[in-house]
Amino acid sequence: MTSLPAGVVLDSEPLERPWIAGARRGEDPGPLLQVRRVDEATYVLRQSKRVTYEAPFIPLLLGTKRALLLDTGAVADPLRMPLRATVRVLVDEWVRAHGLDGLELVVAHTHGHGDHTDGDAQFVDLPDATVVGKGREAVREFFGIEPWPDAVVPFDLGGRELLVTGAPGHDARSIFVVDPSRGLMFSGDTAYPGRLFVQDLAALRQTLTRMVELAERTGVETVVGCHIELDARGREHPVGVRFHADETPLPLTVDQLRRLRDLAHAAPADKSGVVRGTPMNLWIGRCVGPGLRSTAAALVRRARGLG
């Protein structure tokens, strides 16, 4: 493979293996961007906690007509986060290996929050690239999700047909993507090992019900979200820390997705607060007290050099 940009590392470990999760004060913070090759046409990238405590995961899916980059992460500056240059190398390598004339790059988003869209500026002037807008109507129109959010629509990458549908609950603009050919679901911030900030509980319940139904119907085995916020014992890492000791694995199973659906349906609809469960804790509404306690815990860890 052509050399990746400085500060970028590539491996082919399984998705459930540990990722680079920051460092204690004084230790090597690791690369800017970790790239994991899931198979010859699928990559998952993680932005370093040294440049963003969010450390989001970014899928790149390749076909013979299009490549789909789902999210651009939390860092706009290409010197601090060489996302565009890395994607360019991976796409160009795929094009050469398969004797293609070129490939359209579609840059879309699991949802519109800044830690998933701030890198858009790196791609707006890239030839043969389309950056999908962040708003709900832009997303609905580009993919043809009509009626929104329930329609499940095909999105053909060329020899690889994905299914895309709306997923409000965490964010009104959210989508999730299923790749039946590989048994993968890309769930954004709706399902991952961490804390689910709930904007609309009723919508979330419907979304999670549909996610389970589609996963069962299409043979999904692995659910890939955009963050890890829990340790191996299921405890939350405080918001804002730049080192996660002993992270839990990234992928979820369909059984865990069912448990998340059941947790959302059991949550009280008439009050805000944290509802704890597995594989996620639901942070419903403002959650001011829990947020302050998490921030305080992060400050203590930083003072001790632990994040």
mmCIF file of C-alpha atoms in Angstrom:
data_model
loop_
_atom_site.group_PDB
_atom_site.id
_atom_site.type_symbol
_atom_site.label_atom_id
_atom_site.label_comp_id
_atom_site.label_asym_id
_atom_site.label_seq_id
_atom_site.Cartn_x
_atom_site.Cartn_y
_atom_site.Cartn_z
ATOM 1 C CA MET A 1 0.000 0.000 0.000
ATOM 2 C CA THR A 2 1.081 3.565 -0.694
ATOM 3 C CA SER A 3 2.412 5.178 2.459
ATOM 4 C CA LEU A 4 -0.200 6.604 4.780
ATOM 5 C CA PRO A 5 0.278 10.148 6.108
ATOM 6 C CA ALA A 6 2.533 10.738 9.075
ATOM 7 C CA GLY A 7 0.753 10.014 12.336
ATOM 8 C CA VAL A 8 -1.522 7.324 10.865
ATOM 9 C CA VAL A 9 -1.269 3.587 11.631
ATOM 10 C CA LEU A 10 -2.989 0.656 9.928
ATOM 11 C CA ASP A 11 -3.772 -2.772 11.336
ATOM 12 C CA SER A 12 -6.026 -5.701 10.503
ATOM 13 C CA GLU A 13 -7.059 -6.726 13.996
ATOM 14 C CA PRO A 14 -10.684 -7.799 14.543
ATOM 15 C CA LEU A 15 -13.071 -4.995 15.498
ATOM 16 C CA GLU A 16 -13.458 -6.382 19.012
ATOM 17 C CA ARG A 17 -9.748 -6.185 19.760
ATOM 18 C CA PRO A 18 -8.514 -3.216 21.862
ATOM 19 C CA TRP A 19 -8.064 0.137 20.128
ATOM 20 C CA ILE A 20 -5.565 2.860 20.942
ATOM 21 C CA ALA A 21 -7.371 4.756 23.686
ATOM 22 C CA GLY A 22 -5.149 7.691 24.624
ATOM 23 C CA ALA A 23 -2.413 7.760 27.229
ATOM 24 C CA ARG A 24 -1.648 8.833 30.771
ATOM 25 C CA ARG A 25 0.224 12.083 31.231
ATOM 26 C CA GLY A 26 3.835 11.729 30.124
ATOM 27 C CA GLU A 27 3.229 8.591 28.050
ATOM 28 C CA ASP A 28 3.329 8.296 24.267
ATOM 29 C CA PRO A 29 -0.110 9.523 23.090
ATOM 30 C CA GLY A 30 -0.015 7.298 20.029
ATOM 31 C CA PRO A 31 -1.012 8.095 16.437
ATOM 32 C CA LEU A 32 -3.345 10.819 15.244
ATOM 33 C CA LEU A 33 -5.509 8.311 13.416
ATOM 34 C CA GLN A 34 -5.837 4.544 13.763
ATOM 35 C CA VAL A 35 -7.095 2.657 10.714
ATOM 36 C CA ARG A 36 -8.409 -0.889 11.044
ATOM 37 C CA ARG A 37 -8.970 -3.016 7.945
ATOM 38 C CA VAL A 38 -12.094 -5.117 8.530
ATOM 39 C CA ASP A 39 -11.939 -6.722 5.082
ATOM 40 C CA GLU A 40 -10.605 -5.681 1.681
ATOM 41 C CA ALA A 41 -13.481 -3.226 1.159
ATOM 42 C CA THR A 42 -14.209 -2.064 4.710
ATOM 43 C CA TYR A 43 -12.211 0.123 7.068
ATOM 44 C CA VAL A 44 -12.996 1.671 10.433
ATOM 45 C CA LEU A 45 -10.928 4.704 11.470
ATOM 46 C CA ARG A 46 -10.570 6.098 14.967
ATOM 47 C CA GLN A 47 -9.519 9.653 15.713
ATOM 48 C CA SER A 48 -7.011 9.927 18.519
ATOM 49 C CA LYS A 49 -7.953 11.011 22.013
ATOM 50 C CA ARG A 50 -4.846 13.202 21.926
ATOM 51 C CA VAL A 51 -6.691 15.582 19.558
ATOM 52 C CA THR A 52 -10.329 14.978 20.552
ATOM 53 C CA TYR A 53 -11.604 13.350 23.713
ATOM 54 C CA GLU A 54 -14.614 12.149 21.704
ATOM 55 C CA ALA A 55 -12.313 9.784 19.749
ATOM 56 C CA PRO A 56 -15.039 8.958 17.209
ATOM 57 C CA PHE A 57 -14.987 5.948 14.894
ATOM 58 C CA ILE A 58 -15.468 6.572 11.164
ATOM 59 C CA PRO A 59 -16.431 3.774 8.722
ATOM 60 C CA LEU A 60 -15.205 3.758 5.104
ATOM 61 C CA LEU A 61 -17.045 1.376 2.772
ATOM 62 C CA LEU A 62 -15.764 0.691 -0.754
ATOM 63 C CA GLY A 63 -17.535 -0.527 -3.891
ATOM 64 C CA THR A 64 -16.794 -0.500 -7.621
ATOM 65 C CA LYS A 65 -18.778 2.698 -8.290
ATOM 66 C CA ARG A 66 -18.703 4.615 -5.003
ATOM 67 C CA ALA A 67 -17.028 4.822 -1.651
ATOM 68 C CA LEU A 68 -19.055 5.876 1.386
ATOM 69 C CA LEU A 69 -17.382 7.711 4.268
ATOM 70 C CA LEU A 70 -19.755 7.810 7.234
ATOM 71 C CA ASP A 71 -18.833 10.909 9.274
ATOM 72 C CA THR A 72 -15.758 13.126 9.223
ATOM 73 C CA GLY A 73 -15.079 13.294 12.946
ATOM 74 C CA ALA A 74 -14.381 16.101 15.362
ATOM 75 C CA VAL A 75 -11.298 17.841 13.909
ATOM 76 C CA ALA A 76 -11.327 20.248 10.956
ATOM 77 C CA ASP A 77 -7.579 20.986 10.732
ATOM 78 C CA PRO A 78 -5.888 18.513 8.348
ATOM 79 C CA LEU A 79 -2.535 19.081 10.076
ATOM 80 C CA ARG A 80 -3.982 17.858 13.372
ATOM 81 C CA MET A 81 -6.123 15.172 11.745
ATOM 82 C CA PRO A 82 -5.102 13.964 8.247
ATOM 83 C CA LEU A 83 -8.455 12.353 7.498
ATOM 84 C CA ARG A 84 -8.787 13.432 3.874
ATOM 85 C CA ALA A 85 -5.245 12.345 3.000
ATOM 86 C CA THR A 86 -5.796 8.976 4.667
ATOM 87 C CA VAL A 87 -9.098 8.348 2.900
ATOM 88 C CA ARG A 88 -7.473 9.346 -0.379
ATOM 89 C CA VAL A 89 -4.738 6.722 0.057
ATOM 90 C CA LEU A 90 -7.227 3.982 0.945
ATOM 91 C CA VAL A 91 -9.549 4.801 -1.950
ATOM 92 C CA ASP A 92 -6.707 5.131 -4.484
ATOM 93 C CA GLU A 93 -5.262 1.793 -3.374
ATOM 94 C CA TRP A 94 -8.659 0.146 -3.893
ATOM 95 C CA VAL A 95 -9.028 1.740 -7.337
ATOM 96 C CA ARG A 96 -5.593 0.499 -8.440
ATOM 97 C CA ALA A 97 -6.099 -2.989 -7.038
ATOM 98 C CA HIS A 98 -9.376 -3.413 -8.929
ATOM 99 C CA GLY A 99 -8.434 -1.694 -12.175
ATOM 100 C CA LEU A 100 -11.088 0.997 -11.828
ATOM 101 C CA ASP A 101 -11.072 4.286 -13.712
ATOM 102 C CA GLY A 102 -11.985 6.173 -10.555
ATOM 103 C CA LEU A 103 -14.455 6.223 -7.712
ATOM 104 C CA GLU A 104 -16.978 8.745 -6.466
ATOM 105 C CA LEU A 105 -16.576 9.488 -2.767
ATOM 106 C CA VAL A 106 -19.809 10.146 -0.860
ATOM 107 C CA VAL A 107 -19.276 11.811 2.500
ATOM 108 C CA ALA A 108 -22.397 11.352 4.615
ATOM 109 C CA HIS A 109 -23.092 11.411 8.339
ATOM 110 C CA THR A 110 -24.644 9.086 10.881
ATOM 111 C CA HIS A 111 -26.035 12.302 12.372
ATOM 112 C CA GLY A 112 -25.358 16.019 12.467
ATOM 113 C CA HIS A 113 -23.470 16.620 15.723
ATOM 114 C CA GLY A 114 -20.123 18.395 15.502
ATOM 115 C CA ASP A 115 -17.977 15.461 16.608
ATOM 116 C CA HIS A 116 -19.189 13.673 13.466
ATOM 117 C CA THR A 117 -19.218 16.568 10.972
ATOM 118 C CA ASP A 118 -16.431 19.008 11.875
ATOM 119 C CA GLY A 119 -14.063 17.433 9.347
ATOM 120 C CA ASP A 120 -16.387 18.146 6.403
ATOM 121 C CA ALA A 121 -14.271 21.119 5.374
ATOM 122 C CA GLN A 122 -11.452 18.757 4.394
ATOM 123 C CA PHE A 123 -13.642 17.257 1.638
ATOM 124 C CA VAL A 124 -15.718 20.096 0.178
ATOM 125 C CA ASP A 125 -13.236 20.880 -2.622
ATOM 126 C CA LEU A 126 -12.134 17.296 -3.283
ATOM 127 C CA PRO A 127 -12.752 16.293 -6.927
ATOM 128 C CA ASP A 128 -15.295 13.480 -7.395
ATOM 129 C CA ALA A 129 -16.557 13.917 -3.830
ATOM 130 C CA THR A 130 -20.098 14.691 -2.682
ATOM 131 C CA VAL A 131 -20.594 15.972 0.861
ATOM 132 C CA VAL A 132 -24.162 15.358 1.993
ATOM 133 C CA GLY A 133 -25.680 18.170 4.045
ATOM 134 C CA LYS A 134 -26.227 17.732 7.774
ATOM 135 C CA GLY A 135 -29.885 18.753 7.893
ATOM 136 C CA ARG A 136 -32.691 16.215 7.958
ATOM 137 C CA GLU A 137 -34.144 17.333 4.635
ATOM 138 C CA ALA A 138 -30.739 17.158 2.942
ATOM 139 C CA VAL A 139 -30.251 13.618 4.240
ATOM 140 C CA ARG A 140 -33.769 12.532 3.312
ATOM 141 C CA GLU A 141 -33.478 13.953 -0.190
ATOM 142 C CA PHE A 142 -30.004 12.586 -0.955
ATOM 143 C CA PHE A 143 -30.800 8.994 0.007
ATOM 144 C CA GLY A 144 -34.481 9.150 -0.992
ATOM 145 C CA ILE A 145 -35.786 8.160 2.443
ATOM 146 C CA GLU A 146 -39.499 8.705 1.848
ATOM 147 C CA PRO A 147 -41.444 8.543 4.050
ATOM 148 C CA TRP A 148 -38.981 9.708 6.684
ATOM 149 C CA PRO A 149 -37.784 8.037 8.824
ATOM 150 C CA ASP A 150 -39.326 4.613 8.205
ATOM 151 C CA ALA A 151 -38.427 3.915 4.581
ATOM 152 C CA VAL A 152 -35.509 1.532 4.083
ATOM 153 C CA VAL A 153 -33.785 2.435 0.825
ATOM 154 C CA PRO A 154 -30.970 0.783 -1.135
ATOM 155 C CA PHE A 155 -27.704 2.620 -1.722
ATOM 156 C CA ASP A 156 -25.522 0.846 -4.271
ATOM 157 C CA LEU A 157 -21.759 1.262 -4.008
ATOM 158 C CA GLY A 158 -21.249 -1.004 -7.003
ATOM 159 C CA GLY A 159 -21.245 -4.718 -6.220
ATOM 160 C CA ARG A 160 -22.204 -3.833 -2.668
ATOM 161 C CA GLU A 161 -25.745 -2.719 -1.888
ATOM 162 C CA LEU A 162 -26.335 -1.034 1.431
ATOM 163 C CA LEU A 163 -29.629 -0.275 3.162
ATOM 164 C CA VAL A 164 -30.166 3.185 4.663
ATOM 165 C CA THR A 165 -32.971 4.436 6.881
ATOM 166 C CA GLY A 166 -33.745 7.236 9.321
ATOM 167 C CA ALA A 167 -32.991 6.840 13.030
ATOM 168 C CA PRO A 168 -34.278 9.777 15.125
ATOM 169 C CA GLY A 169 -34.138 9.653 18.904
ATOM 170 C CA HIS A 170 -30.599 10.748 19.706
ATOM 171 C CA ASP A 171 -30.677 13.321 16.915
ATOM 172 C CA ALA A 172 -33.528 14.083 14.517
ATOM 173 C CA ARG A 173 -31.141 13.830 11.537
ATOM 174 C CA SER A 174 -29.739 10.389 12.355
ATOM 175 C CA ILE A 175 -29.533 7.432 9.995
ATOM 176 C CA PHE A 176 -28.215 3.918 10.304
ATOM 177 C CA VAL A 177 -26.739 1.792 7.544
ATOM 178 C CA VAL A 178 -26.874 -1.978 7.038
ATOM 179 C CA ASP A 179 -24.524 -3.996 4.838
ATOM 180 C CA PRO A 180 -26.287 -7.359 4.388
ATOM 181 C CA SER A 181 -23.374 -8.780 2.385
ATOM 182 C CA ARG A 182 -21.123 -8.603 5.441
ATOM 183 C CA GLY A 183 -23.599 -8.802 8.300
ATOM 184 C CA LEU A 184 -22.723 -5.293 9.475
ATOM 185 C CA MET A 185 -24.849 -2.474 10.878
ATOM 186 C CA PHE A 186 -23.379 1.011 11.317
ATOM 187 C CA SER A 187 -25.440 2.541 14.093
ATOM 188 C CA GLY A 188 -23.875 5.950 14.733
ATOM 189 C CA ASP A 189 -24.586 7.272 18.233
ATOM 190 C CA THR A 190 -27.828 5.305 18.531
ATOM 191 C CA ALA A 191 -26.169 2.043 19.619
ATOM 192 C CA TYR A 192 -22.640 1.747 20.959
ATOM 193 C CA PRO A 193 -20.986 0.865 24.294
ATOM 194 C CA GLY A 194 -21.500 4.109 26.165
ATOM 195 C CA ARG A 195 -24.040 6.760 27.113
ATOM 196 C CA LEU A 196 -26.963 7.455 24.799
ATOM 197 C CA PHE A 197 -28.124 11.057 25.039
ATOM 198 C CA VAL A 198 -31.831 10.867 24.275
ATOM 199 C CA GLN A 199 -33.430 13.812 22.498
ATOM 200 C CA ASP A 200 -36.792 12.124 21.843
ATOM 201 C CA LEU A 201 -37.578 8.926 23.767
ATOM 202 C CA ALA A 202 -40.666 8.018 21.746
ATOM 203 C CA ALA A 203 -38.729 8.328 18.490
ATOM 204 C CA LEU A 204 -35.818 6.356 19.973
ATOM 205 C CA ARG A 205 -38.123 3.488 20.925
ATOM 206 C CA GLN A 206 -39.407 3.294 17.358
ATOM 207 C CA THR A 207 -35.900 3.520 15.922
ATOM 208 C CA LEU A 208 -34.505 0.734 18.109
ATOM 209 C CA THR A 209 -37.486 -1.494 17.284
ATOM 210 C CA ARG A 210 -36.818 -0.973 13.583
ATOM 211 C CA MET A 211 -33.083 -1.550 14.035
ATOM 212 C CA VAL A 212 -33.706 -4.931 15.650
ATOM 213 C CA GLU A 213 -36.243 -5.920 13.004
ATOM 214 C CA LEU A 214 -33.924 -4.987 10.138
ATOM 215 C CA ALA A 215 -30.952 -6.680 11.791
ATOM 216 C CA GLU A 216 -32.927 -9.912 12.176
ATOM 217 C CA ARG A 217 -34.290 -9.739 8.628
ATOM 218 C CA THR A 218 -30.943 -9.093 6.924
ATOM 219 C CA GLY A 219 -28.669 -11.338 8.977
ATOM 220 C CA VAL A 220 -26.720 -8.648 10.823
ATOM 221 C CA GLU A 221 -24.162 -10.098 13.232
ATOM 222 C CA THR A 222 -22.114 -7.044 14.197
ATOM 223 C CA VAL A 223 -23.296 -3.555 15.199
ATOM 224 C CA VAL A 224 -20.624 -0.859 14.867
ATOM 225 C CA GLY A 225 -21.196 2.448 16.638
ATOM 226 C CA CYS A 226 -19.173 5.650 16.796
ATOM 227 C CA HIS A 227 -17.689 5.728 20.315
ATOM 228 C CA ILE A 228 -16.505 3.645 23.258
ATOM 229 C CA GLU A 229 -17.364 5.183 26.626
ATOM 230 C CA LEU A 230 -17.387 2.150 28.932
ATOM 231 C CA ASP A 231 -14.645 0.089 30.508
ATOM 232 C CA ALA A 232 -14.594 -3.707 30.499
ATOM 233 C CA ARG A 233 -16.770 -3.799 33.645
ATOM 234 C CA GLY A 234 -19.419 -1.606 32.069
ATOM 235 C CA ARG A 235 -18.561 1.570 34.000
ATOM 236 C CA GLU A 236 -18.697 4.927 32.208
ATOM 237 C CA HIS A 237 -15.502 6.806 31.549
ATOM 238 C CA PRO A 238 -16.093 10.438 32.592
ATOM 239 C CA VAL A 239 -16.996 12.909 29.857
ATOM 240 C CA GLY A 240 -13.955 14.749 28.558
ATOM 241 C CA VAL A 241 -11.088 12.474 29.606
ATOM 242 C CA ARG A 242 -8.322 11.757 27.084
ATOM 243 C CA PHE A 243 -7.398 8.278 28.269
ATOM 244 C CA HIS A 244 -9.662 5.255 28.562
ATOM 245 C CA ALA A 245 -8.118 2.458 30.583
ATOM 246 C CA ASP A 246 -9.385 -1.037 29.755
ATOM 247 C CA GLU A 247 -12.036 -0.123 27.201
ATOM 248 C CA THR A 248 -14.867 -2.512 26.478
ATOM 249 C CA PRO A 249 -14.956 -3.822 22.866
ATOM 250 C CA LEU A 250 -16.431 -1.596 20.162
ATOM 251 C CA PRO A 251 -18.910 -3.900 18.377
ATOM 252 C CA LEU A 252 -22.276 -4.877 19.790
ATOM 253 C CA THR A 253 -24.220 -8.048 19.050
ATOM 254 C CA VAL A 254 -27.828 -8.168 17.895
ATOM 255 C CA ASP A 255 -28.738 -9.594 21.298
ATOM 256 C CA GLN A 256 -27.252 -6.484 22.926
ATOM 257 C CA LEU A 257 -29.255 -4.383 20.478
ATOM 258 C CA ARG A 258 -32.401 -6.165 21.642
ATOM 259 C CA ARG A 259 -31.514 -5.399 25.261
ATOM 260 C CA LEU A 260 -31.033 -1.741 24.375
ATOM 261 C CA ARG A 261 -34.442 -1.697 22.682
ATOM 262 C CA ASP A 262 -36.033 -3.240 25.778
ATOM 263 C CA LEU A 263 -34.262 -0.734 28.047
ATOM 264 C CA ALA A 264 -35.640 2.188 26.036
ATOM 265 C CA HIS A 265 -39.169 0.782 26.161
ATOM 266 C CA ALA A 266 -38.910 0.281 29.934
ATOM 267 C CA ALA A 267 -37.603 3.807 30.594
ATOM 268 C CA PRO A 268 -40.117 6.220 32.163
ATOM 269 C CA ALA A 269 -41.563 8.557 29.561
ATOM 270 C CA ASP A 270 -42.458 11.358 31.948
ATOM 271 C CA LYS A 271 -39.120 12.338 33.517
ATOM 272 C CA SER A 272 -35.505 12.995 32.664
ATOM 273 C CA GLY A 273 -32.514 11.293 34.221
ATOM 274 C CA VAL A 274 -30.080 8.439 33.706
ATOM 275 C CA VAL A 275 -31.466 4.953 33.158
ATOM 276 C CA ARG A 276 -28.654 2.463 33.575
ATOM 277 C CA GLY A 277 -28.502 -0.772 31.647
ATOM 278 C CA THR A 278 -26.570 -2.702 29.028
ATOM 279 C CA PRO A 279 -25.050 -2.153 26.560
ATOM 280 C CA MET A 280 -25.753 1.569 27.107
ATOM 281 C CA ASN A 281 -26.939 3.978 29.749
ATOM 282 C CA LEU A 282 -29.764 6.244 28.630
ATOM 283 C CA TRP A 283 -29.246 9.922 29.475
ATOM 284 C CA ILE A 284 -32.762 11.231 28.972
ATOM 285 C CA GLY A 285 -33.295 14.978 28.870
ATOM 286 C CA ARG A 286 -30.880 17.478 30.414
ATOM 287 C CA CYS A 287 -29.358 15.264 33.156
ATOM 288 C CA VAL A 288 -27.670 18.253 34.793
ATOM 289 C CA GLY A 289 -26.635 16.464 37.993
ATOM 290 C CA PRO A 290 -25.106 13.408 36.319
ATOM 291 C CA GLY A 291 -23.335 15.683 33.834
ATOM 292 C CA LEU A 292 -21.757 17.750 36.589
ATOM 293 C CA ARG A 293 -20.637 14.629 38.457
ATOM 294 C CA SER A 294 -19.071 13.197 35.308
ATOM 295 C CA THR A 295 -17.258 16.465 34.626
ATOM 296 C CA ALA A 296 -15.970 16.576 38.198
ATOM 297 C CA ALA A 297 -14.697 13.013 37.898
ATOM 298 C CA ALA A 298 -12.884 13.969 34.695
ATOM 299 C CA LEU A 299 -11.185 16.909 36.429
ATOM 300 C CA VAL A 300 -9.984 14.628 39.225
ATOM 301 C CA ARG A 301 -8.553 12.154 36.739
ATOM 302 C CA ARG A 302 -6.739 14.909 34.865
ATOM 303 C CA ALA A 303 -5.274 16.268 38.109
ATOM 304 C CA ARG A 304 -3.900 12.799 38.837
ATOM 305 C CA GLY A 305 -2.425 12.512 35.334
ATOM 306 C CA LEU A 306 -4.873 9.771 34.363
ATOM 307 C CA GLY A 307 -6.586 11.459 31.465
#
